[in-house]
Coordinates of C-alpha atoms and ligand atoms in Angstrom, one line a residue:
M344 CA 102.9 101.5 101.7
N345 CA 100.5 102.6 99.5
K346 CA 101.5 105.0 97.4
Y347 CA 98.2 106.0 96.1
T348 CA 97.2 107.6 99.7
T349 CA 100.5 108.6 100.9
R350 CA 103.1 110.9 99.7
A351 CA 105.9 108.7 100.8
T352 CA 109.3 110.8 101.4
I353 CA 112.0 109.3 103.0
E354 CA 111.6 111.2 105.9
G355 CA 107.8 111.1 106.1
T356 CA 107.7 106.9 105.6
S357 CA 108.5 104.0 108.5
F358 CA 112.1 102.4 106.9
F359 CA 110.3 99.1 106.7
D360 CA 107.3 100.3 105.2
T361 CA 108.9 100.5 101.7
F362 CA 109.3 96.6 101.2
I363 CA 105.4 96.1 100.8
S364 CA 103.5 97.9 98.0
V365 CA 99.9 97.8 97.7
N366 CA 98.5 98.0 94.1
K367 CA 95.4 100.0 92.7
E368 CA 93.3 97.4 93.6
G369 CA 94.5 97.5 97.0
K370 CA 96.5 94.4 96.9
K371 CA 99.9 93.8 98.9
R372 CA 102.7 92.4 97.3
L373 CA 106.3 92.4 97.9
G374 CA 108.0 95.8 96.6
I375 CA 110.9 96.7 94.1
R376 CA 113.0 97.3 97.5
F377 CA 112.3 94.0 98.9
Y378 CA 114.0 92.4 95.8
R379 CA 116.6 94.4 95.5
W380 CA 118.1 93.7 99.3
L381 CA 117.4 90.4 98.8
S382 CA 119.4 90.5 95.4
V383 CA 122.5 91.9 97.5
I384 CA 122.2 89.7 100.3
L385 CA 121.7 86.5 97.7
I386 CA 124.9 87.5 95.5
H387 CA 127.0 87.4 99.2
V388 CA 125.0 84.7 100.3
V389 CA 126.4 82.3 97.1
F390 CA 130.1 84.3 97.6
I391 CA 130.2 83.2 100.9
L392 CA 129.2 79.5 100.2
S393 CA 131.4 79.2 97.5
Y394 CA 134.2 80.1 99.6
W395 CA 133.4 78.6 103.0
V396 CA 131.4 75.2 101.6
D397 CA 133.5 75.1 98.1
L398 CA 130.3 75.3 96.4
Q399 CA 132.3 76.8 93.3
V400 CA 129.9 78.9 91.9
L401 CA 130.8 82.7 92.7
E402 CA 134.4 83.0 93.8
G403 CA 136.4 85.9 94.5
T404 CA 135.1 89.2 95.6
L405 CA 133.0 91.7 93.5
S406 CA 136.3 93.6 92.8
G407 CA 137.2 90.1 90.9
S408 CA 135.3 87.0 90.5
R409 CA 134.6 84.0 88.7
F410 CA 131.0 82.8 88.1
L411 CA 130.7 79.0 87.0
G412 CA 134.4 79.7 85.8
F413 CA 133.7 82.7 83.8
H414 CA 135.7 86.1 84.4
L415 CA 134.2 89.2 86.2
I416 CA 136.1 92.3 86.7
D417 CA 135.0 95.3 88.4
P418 CA 135.7 98.1 85.2
F419 CA 137.3 100.6 87.3
M420 CA 139.8 97.6 88.6
T421 CA 140.5 97.6 85.5
L422 CA 141.4 100.9 84.5
Q423 CA 143.2 101.5 87.4
V424 CA 145.5 98.5 86.6
F425 CA 145.8 99.7 83.0
A426 CA 147.1 103.6 84.5
A427 CA 149.0 102.0 87.0
H428 CA 150.7 98.8 84.7
H429 CA 150.2 100.3 81.1
Q430 CA 149.0 96.8 80.0
I431 CA 145.7 94.6 80.6
P432 CA 146.2 90.9 81.2
I433 CA 143.8 88.7 79.1
N434 CA 141.8 87.4 82.6
L435 CA 141.2 90.9 83.4
A436 CA 139.9 92.1 79.8
I437 CA 137.4 89.0 79.2
G438 CA 135.8 89.4 83.1
T439 CA 135.7 93.2 82.2
I440 CA 134.0 93.2 78.8
T441 CA 131.9 90.7 80.2
I442 CA 130.7 92.7 82.7
V443 CA 130.3 95.7 80.2
I444 CA 128.2 93.6 78.3
V445 CA 125.8 92.3 81.2
Y446 CA 125.4 96.1 82.5
L447 CA 124.5 98.0 78.7
L448 CA 121.7 95.3 78.8
I449 CA 120.5 95.5 82.6
G450 CA 121.4 99.1 82.9
G451 CA 124.8 100.5 84.3
R452 CA 124.2 102.0 87.9
A453 CA 121.7 98.9 88.4
Y454 CA 125.3 97.4 90.0
C455 CA 124.8 100.2 92.7
S456 CA 121.8 99.2 93.8
W457 CA 121.2 95.6 93.3
V458 CA 124.8 94.2 93.6
C459 CA 126.5 96.7 96.0
P460 CA 126.6 96.1 99.8
Y461 CA 126.8 99.2 100.7
T462 CA 123.2 100.4 99.2
I463 CA 121.7 98.5 102.2
L464 CA 124.1 100.9 105.0
G465 CA 123.8 103.8 102.4
E466 CA 119.8 103.4 102.9
I467 CA 119.9 102.9 106.5
S468 CA 122.1 106.3 106.8
E469 CA 119.6 108.4 104.4
K470 CA 116.5 107.8 106.8
W471 CA 118.7 108.5 109.5
H472 CA 120.0 111.7 108.1
Q473 CA 116.8 112.8 106.7
T474 CA 115.3 112.5 111.0
L475 CA 118.3 114.5 112.0
V476 CA 117.8 117.0 109.6
H477 CA 113.7 116.8 110.4
K478 CA 115.0 117.5 113.8
K479 CA 117.1 120.4 112.8
I480 CA 120.0 118.7 114.7
I481 CA 121.9 118.6 111.2
K482 CA 122.0 121.1 108.0
E483 CA 121.1 119.5 104.7
R484 CA 124.0 119.7 102.3
F485 CA 123.9 119.5 98.5
F486 CA 126.9 119.4 96.0
D487 CA 127.3 119.5 92.3
Y488 CA 127.2 115.5 91.6
K489 CA 129.9 116.5 89.0
I490 CA 132.6 116.7 91.7
K491 CA 132.5 112.6 91.0
Y492 CA 134.5 113.4 87.9
I493 CA 137.0 114.7 89.8
F494 CA 137.5 112.2 92.1
W495 CA 137.0 109.4 89.2
S496 CA 140.3 111.5 87.3
I497 CA 142.4 111.7 90.7
F498 CA 142.1 108.1 91.4
L499 CA 143.4 106.7 87.7
V500 CA 145.8 109.5 87.8
L501 CA 147.5 108.3 91.2
A502 CA 147.3 105.2 90.0
F503 CA 149.3 106.2 87.1
F504 CA 151.9 107.9 88.6
T505 CA 152.2 105.6 91.8
G506 CA 151.8 102.1 90.3
F507 CA 149.3 101.1 92.6
L508 CA 145.9 100.4 92.7
V509 CA 145.6 103.9 95.6
F510 CA 141.6 103.6 95.2
E511 CA 141.3 100.1 96.4
T512 CA 142.5 100.9 99.5
F513 CA 139.5 102.9 100.0
N514 CA 137.2 101.3 97.8
I515 CA 134.7 100.4 100.5
V516 CA 132.6 98.1 97.6
G517 CA 135.6 96.1 98.2
I518 CA 136.6 96.1 101.9
L519 CA 132.7 95.1 102.5
S520 CA 133.0 92.5 100.1
R521 CA 136.2 90.9 101.3
A522 CA 134.6 91.2 104.9
L523 CA 131.4 89.3 104.5
I524 CA 133.3 86.6 102.3
Y525 CA 136.5 86.3 104.2
G526 CA 136.2 88.1 107.7
Y527 CA 136.6 91.0 109.3
S528 CA 139.4 93.6 108.8
L529 CA 140.6 96.7 110.2
A530 CA 139.9 98.4 106.8
L531 CA 136.1 98.1 107.9
L532 CA 136.9 101.1 110.4
F533 CA 137.0 103.3 106.6
V534 CA 133.3 101.8 105.9
V535 CA 132.2 103.3 109.3
A536 CA 133.9 106.4 108.7
V537 CA 131.8 106.9 105.1
F538 CA 128.4 105.7 107.1
L539 CA 129.1 108.5 109.6
M540 CA 129.7 111.1 106.7
D541 CA 126.6 109.7 104.9
I542 CA 124.8 110.2 108.2
F543 CA 125.8 113.6 109.7
F544 CA 127.5 115.7 106.8
S545 CA 125.4 115.2 103.7
Q546 CA 123.3 112.5 102.4
R547 CA 124.3 109.8 100.5
A548 CA 127.7 111.7 100.1
W549 CA 129.9 108.7 99.0
C550 CA 127.4 107.2 96.7
R551 CA 126.8 111.0 94.8
Y552 CA 129.8 112.6 94.9
V553 CA 132.8 110.0 95.4
C554 CA 132.5 106.6 94.1
P555 CA 134.3 106.0 90.9
V556 CA 133.1 102.6 90.9
G557 CA 129.2 103.6 90.2
T558 CA 130.9 106.3 87.8
T559 CA 132.4 103.7 85.8
Y560 CA 129.0 102.1 86.0
S561 CA 127.0 105.4 85.0
F562 CA 129.3 105.3 81.3
I563 CA 127.7 102.1 80.8
G564 CA 124.1 102.9 81.8
W565 CA 124.4 105.4 79.2
P566 CA 123.6 103.4 76.1
S567 CA 121.7 100.7 78.3
A568 CA 119.2 98.9 76.6
T569 CA 117.1 99.0 80.3
K570 CA 116.0 102.6 81.4
V571 CA 113.3 104.3 83.8
V572 CA 110.6 106.0 81.6
W573 CA 108.3 108.7 82.4
D574 CA 105.1 109.8 81.4
D575 CA 102.7 112.5 81.2
R576 CA 100.4 111.2 84.0
C577 CA 102.8 113.1 86.2
D578 CA 101.6 116.1 88.4
H579 CA 104.8 117.5 89.1
C580 CA 104.7 116.3 93.1
R581 CA 108.5 115.6 93.1
V582 CA 108.7 113.0 95.7
C583 CA 110.7 110.5 93.3
S584 CA 113.0 113.3 93.7
D585 CA 112.7 112.8 97.6
V586 CA 113.3 109.1 97.6
C587 CA 116.6 109.2 94.7
L588 CA 119.9 108.7 95.0
V589 CA 120.6 110.9 91.9
P590 CA 117.7 113.6 91.8
H591 CA 119.7 115.3 89.0
V592 CA 117.9 112.4 86.6
L593 CA 114.7 113.7 87.3
E594 CA 114.5 116.8 86.2
I595 CA 112.4 115.9 83.9
T596 CA 109.6 115.5 86.5
K597 CA 109.9 119.7 87.2
K598 CA 106.5 121.8 86.1
N599 CA 108.7 123.8 84.0
A600 CA 110.6 120.7 82.7
N601 CA 111.2 121.1 78.5
V602 CA 109.5 118.0 77.5
E603 CA 108.5 119.3 74.2
N604 CA 104.5 118.0 74.7
K605 CA 106.3 114.3 74.7
K606 CA 103.8 111.7 76.0
T607 CA 106.8 109.6 77.2
V608 CA 110.6 110.2 77.8
S609 CA 113.0 107.8 79.1
I610 CA 115.6 108.7 81.6
I611 CA 118.9 108.7 79.4
S612 CA 121.3 110.0 82.4
G613 CA 123.8 106.8 83.2
D614 CA 123.6 108.0 86.7
C615 CA 120.6 106.4 87.1
T616 CA 120.3 103.1 89.4
L617 CA 117.5 101.1 88.6
C618 CA 116.5 101.4 92.2
G619 CA 112.8 101.6 91.2
R620 CA 112.5 103.5 94.3
C621 CA 110.8 106.6 92.1
I622 CA 108.5 104.1 90.2
E623 CA 107.2 102.3 94.4
V624 CA 106.4 106.2 95.2
C625 CA 105.0 107.8 92.0
H626 CA 101.3 108.0 92.9
T627 CA 100.3 108.6 89.5
D628 CA 102.2 105.6 88.3
A629 CA 104.0 107.8 85.7
L630 CA 107.0 106.3 86.1
N631 CA 107.7 102.4 85.1
Y632 CA 110.9 100.3 84.0
E633 CA 111.4 99.6 80.1
T634 CA 113.7 97.9 78.6
K635 CA 114.5 96.9 74.7
L636 CA 115.8 93.5 76.0
K637 CA 112.8 91.7 74.6
K638 CA 113.5 93.3 71.1
L639 CA 117.1 91.8 71.2
I640 CA 116.0 88.6 72.4
Ligands
LIG1222 S1 106.8 111.1 88.2 FE1 105.6 113.2 88.8 S2 104.0 112.0 89.8 FE2 105.3 110.7 89.8 S3 106.1 110.6 91.7 FE3 107.3 111.9 90.2 S4 106.5 114.3 90.1 FE4 105.5 112.9 91.3
LIG1223 S1 115.3 107.6 88.7 FE1 114.5 106.2 89.9 S2 115.2 104.2 89.3 FE2 116.8 105.9 89.0 S3 118.0 106.2 90.4 FE3 116.8 107.7 90.5 S4 114.4 106.9 92.1 FE4 116.1 105.0 91.1

């Protein structure tokens, strides 16, 4: 895909075009999206090999695992355990702190686009959703993204009053992760239901409005060292918002956005998943990754 000659909206671009991008000199290279998919697939291949051939590198699932012996725990899982049992076992605390530190460095919701297996299904669903909308078979439906805070609270309150990790029954990350590593289970039917909701009801509805795992990572993302940064080469075409999972974070690209004559602005919202899709479609190169990691090192 050549972003300099194409307005690369989801609906107007072929699904696989965006795995390859073309730079200003016209040279083809693998796109950020290719590396994201590769990251998701490789993580799960290592999980699978660790279980099936005893590789012992990455054991468990995305909800709770051990990487070379170090515990890694999904922070929302830990919050649920605390709500349900009013204590956090030491291994859970260590695993959660490790994860929080990692994502403070690389960007909180980077988990959603570089690790979570549903991201691949989500991108397939949004392509089909946009095609159906274009053919006027279904309607676009948008909701207030802040609904996700209500779901986040509900699942913690449920854990508190029931003593069970209620969300884990619906956690499509855990269900998919377990299915890929240990094999099929009936719980996959819920993932299918979410996939169909995303296609026929509202684009990326689960990730945008429901998933408390992503919401928890967004709290980590807000102060993180890695961001997407916008600069004033932008001509406000808004193609970036079309491809973005969380378009509210790109309000800065609106013509009337209040940027106080700044030349560059970091996207400070923790909702940004650092997927890089906006960078890959911006024909003025006004969006780029920026990280303070180099300074920290
Ligand atoms: S940053 Fe500006 S120029 Fe680039 S895709 Fe977004 S709106 Fe268009
Ligand atoms: S702002 Fe860009 S990097 Fe962040 S979620 Fe949206 S498309 Fe992805």
